[in-house]
Every structure is written in structure tokens, then in C-alpha cells.
Amino acid sequence: MLLSLVGSLTLAGLSLTLVYHQEKQLSAVSKELSNLKTIQSKTGELDAFSRYFLPALYSDKGKMADFVAPQLTIDRQAGQLQSVILESSLIVDEATYQLTYVVAVKDGENRSQKRLVVTVKEEPSAPYGFQVIAKPELSNYPK
């Protein structure tokens, strides 16, 4: 009798542990699904913002203050922007997104392709609803 009671208690303990782990996994999957829905719904807005920002980045004209957080200074890039392709978008944390673009730039007679990573945060008071909050990262494309 005592042996079956210990066995039942052990089985109950294992069941509780399994339920706890399944709840944690379900919570993680639910959060990931929520993030996917958010990035899917925001990608169009983020891409539109970036397609206005990038020409300003590659031009001596345009108000960078419309796009960049006030505490951040970004140097304009040399060359003429030829094309912009959104490669990926992801959520960094709540209301902060990282966009990766492949850009083609013509500088004199030279044409190059770069990968440009832009970190953006939602800012309702900003003219375009978003602001760049970190210096864009440039690297060669393809690697």
C-alpha cells in the first residue's frame, strides 16, 4: 500500500513538472507568434519610413532631424543611391525594430552594393512616426 502511494506521488510530481514545462513552451510560442504578427503588420510602415530616410542619408539635402533621434548624430554617406531592397526585418524589443537593406550606390564611376542595418523605434511625435536610434551599420554585400 505504501509503495503504491509513493509511486502515485512520484507520478503526480512528474506530471506537474511536465505541465509546467509545457506551459513555459506554450508561453514562448505565444510570444513568438505575437512578435511575428507585429512585424508582419509593421513592415510596410517601417519600409516606407526607411525609403524616405535612405535618400536623405545619401544626400546633402533633406532634413535628417525628421528621421533621427535628437541625441544621435549620423554622418551622411557618399554616393548616389541607386536601389534599395529590404532584406529582413525583426523586432529588437517593444516598439524597436531592426531593418536590413541591400543598397546599390554609385560614387562617380564606381558602383557598389552594401548591406545597411538600421535600428528604428516607434515615435508618435516624429514626422514619419519612427526615428533611427542607432548609427546605421554598413558592410559589403555579398560578404
Short mmCIF file of C-alpha atoms in Angstrom, two decimals:
data_model
loop_
_atom_site.label_atom_id
_atom_site.label_comp_id
_atom_site.label_asym_id
_atom_site.label_seq_id
_atom_site.Cartn_x
_atom_site.Cartn_y
_atom_site.Cartn_z
CA MET A 1 0.00 0.00 0.00
CA LEU A 2 2.79 2.41 0.97
CA LEU A 3 4.69 1.54 -2.20
CA SER A 4 1.71 2.36 -4.42
CA LEU A 5 1.21 5.67 -2.57
CA VAL A 6 4.85 6.65 -3.17
CA GLY A 7 4.52 5.62 -6.81
CA SER A 8 1.37 7.71 -7.20
CA LEU A 9 3.03 10.74 -5.61
CA THR A 10 6.06 10.37 -7.86
CA LEU A 11 3.84 10.13 -10.92
CA ALA A 12 1.89 13.21 -9.82
CA GLY A 13 5.14 15.14 -9.30
CA LEU A 14 6.40 14.18 -12.75
CA SER A 15 3.05 15.19 -14.28
CA LEU A 16 3.20 18.60 -12.62
CA THR A 17 6.74 19.13 -13.86
CA LEU A 18 5.72 18.19 -17.38
CA VAL A 19 2.72 20.56 -17.28
CA TYR A 20 4.95 23.38 -16.00
CA HIS A 21 7.44 22.89 -18.86
CA GLN A 22 4.65 22.71 -21.43
CA GLU A 23 3.18 25.97 -20.09
CA LYS A 24 6.59 27.65 -20.44
CA GLN A 25 6.93 26.37 -24.02
CA LEU A 26 3.40 27.47 -24.87
CA SER A 27 4.11 30.93 -23.46
CA ALA A 28 7.30 31.22 -25.54
CA VAL A 29 5.50 30.11 -28.71
CA SER A 30 2.66 32.54 -28.00
CA LYS A 31 5.14 35.44 -27.59
CA GLU A 32 6.91 34.48 -30.82
CA LEU A 33 3.59 34.35 -32.67
CA SER A 34 2.70 37.79 -31.30
CA ASN A 35 6.07 39.15 -32.47
CA LEU A 36 5.55 37.67 -35.94
CA LYS A 37 2.11 39.25 -36.21
CA THR A 38 3.52 42.61 -35.08
CA ILE A 39 6.47 42.60 -37.51
CA GLN A 40 4.18 41.49 -40.34
CA SER A 41 1.78 44.35 -39.69
CA LYS A 42 4.56 46.96 -39.18
CA THR A 43 6.91 46.02 -42.04
CA GLY A 44 5.09 48.18 -44.59
CA GLU A 45 5.24 51.26 -42.35
CA LEU A 46 8.87 50.62 -41.44
CA ASP A 47 9.86 50.13 -45.07
CA ALA A 48 8.07 53.33 -46.12
CA PHE A 49 9.90 55.25 -43.37
CA SER A 50 13.24 53.80 -44.44
CA ARG A 51 12.64 54.58 -48.12
CA TYR A 52 12.35 58.24 -47.15
CA PHE A 53 15.27 58.08 -44.72
CA LEU A 54 17.80 56.37 -47.00
CA PRO A 55 17.77 59.04 -49.77
CA ALA A 56 18.33 61.67 -47.05
CA LEU A 57 21.26 59.61 -45.73
CA TYR A 58 22.84 59.56 -49.19
CA SER A 59 22.20 63.21 -49.98
CA ASP A 60 23.44 66.61 -48.88
CA LYS A 61 19.83 67.72 -48.87
CA GLY A 62 16.95 66.67 -46.68
CA LYS A 63 16.32 67.14 -43.01
CA MET A 64 17.97 64.34 -41.07
CA ALA A 65 16.23 65.65 -37.95
CA ASP A 66 12.94 64.32 -39.36
CA PHE A 67 14.36 60.78 -39.23
CA VAL A 68 16.98 60.61 -36.48
CA ALA A 69 16.55 60.72 -32.69
CA PRO A 70 17.67 64.13 -31.33
CA GLN A 71 20.58 62.72 -29.30
CA LEU A 72 22.06 60.90 -32.32
CA THR A 73 24.36 62.33 -34.99
CA ILE A 74 24.66 60.41 -38.25
CA ASP A 75 27.16 61.24 -40.97
CA ARG A 76 25.73 61.36 -44.46
CA GLN A 77 27.04 58.72 -46.84
CA ALA A 78 28.88 59.46 -50.06
CA GLY A 79 27.44 58.47 -53.41
CA GLN A 80 24.10 58.38 -55.13
CA LEU A 81 21.57 55.80 -54.01
CA GLN A 82 20.59 53.62 -56.99
CA SER A 83 18.38 50.92 -55.47
CA VAL A 84 17.03 49.77 -52.12
CA ILE A 85 15.90 46.23 -51.29
CA LEU A 86 14.51 45.22 -47.89
CA GLU A 87 16.34 42.03 -46.92
CA SER A 88 14.90 41.44 -43.44
CA SER A 89 13.04 42.99 -40.55
CA LEU A 90 12.87 41.89 -36.93
CA ILE A 91 11.71 43.07 -33.52
CA VAL A 92 14.52 44.01 -31.13
CA ASP A 93 12.16 44.78 -28.25
CA GLU A 94 8.84 46.52 -27.79
CA ALA A 95 8.47 49.26 -30.44
CA THR A 96 12.10 48.84 -31.62
CA TYR A 97 12.88 47.22 -34.96
CA GLN A 98 15.96 46.30 -36.96
CA LEU A 99 15.75 46.58 -40.73
CA THR A 100 18.37 45.21 -43.08
CA TYR A 101 18.61 46.62 -46.60
CA VAL A 102 20.77 45.87 -49.59
CA VAL A 103 21.57 49.16 -51.30
CA ALA A 104 23.31 49.88 -54.58
CA VAL A 105 25.31 53.11 -54.54
CA LYS A 106 27.02 54.90 -57.40
CA ASP A 107 30.01 57.03 -56.43
CA GLY A 108 31.49 58.67 -59.53
CA GLU A 109 32.14 55.83 -61.96
CA ASN A 110 32.14 53.17 -59.25
CA ARG A 111 29.07 51.20 -58.28
CA SER A 112 28.95 49.14 -55.10
CA GLN A 113 26.46 47.11 -53.13
CA LYS A 114 26.25 47.36 -49.36
CA ARG A 115 24.23 45.79 -46.61
CA LEU A 116 22.80 48.50 -44.36
CA VAL A 117 21.31 47.72 -40.94
CA VAL A 118 19.06 50.40 -39.46
CA THR A 119 17.63 50.31 -35.92
CA VAL A 120 14.34 52.19 -35.63
CA LYS A 121 11.98 52.96 -32.76
CA GLU A 122 8.34 53.99 -32.95
CA GLU A 123 8.00 57.66 -32.03
CA PRO A 124 4.46 59.01 -32.49
CA SER A 125 5.63 62.64 -32.27
CA ALA A 126 8.17 62.19 -35.10
CA PRO A 127 7.09 63.38 -38.57
CA TYR A 128 7.14 59.83 -40.00
CA GLY A 129 6.16 58.01 -36.80
CA PHE A 130 9.59 56.40 -36.36
CA GLN A 131 13.14 57.51 -35.54
CA VAL A 132 16.54 55.98 -36.20
CA ILE A 133 18.04 55.38 -32.74
CA ALA A 134 21.49 53.96 -33.63
CA LYS A 135 24.09 54.67 -36.26
CA PRO A 136 23.37 52.55 -39.35
CA GLU A 137 25.81 49.67 -39.82
CA LEU A 138 27.32 49.27 -43.30
CA SER A 139 29.01 46.15 -44.61
CA ASN A 140 29.83 44.73 -48.02
CA TYR A 141 27.23 42.77 -49.93
CA PRO A 142 27.65 39.98 -50.77
CA LYS A 143 30.04 39.08 -48.00
#
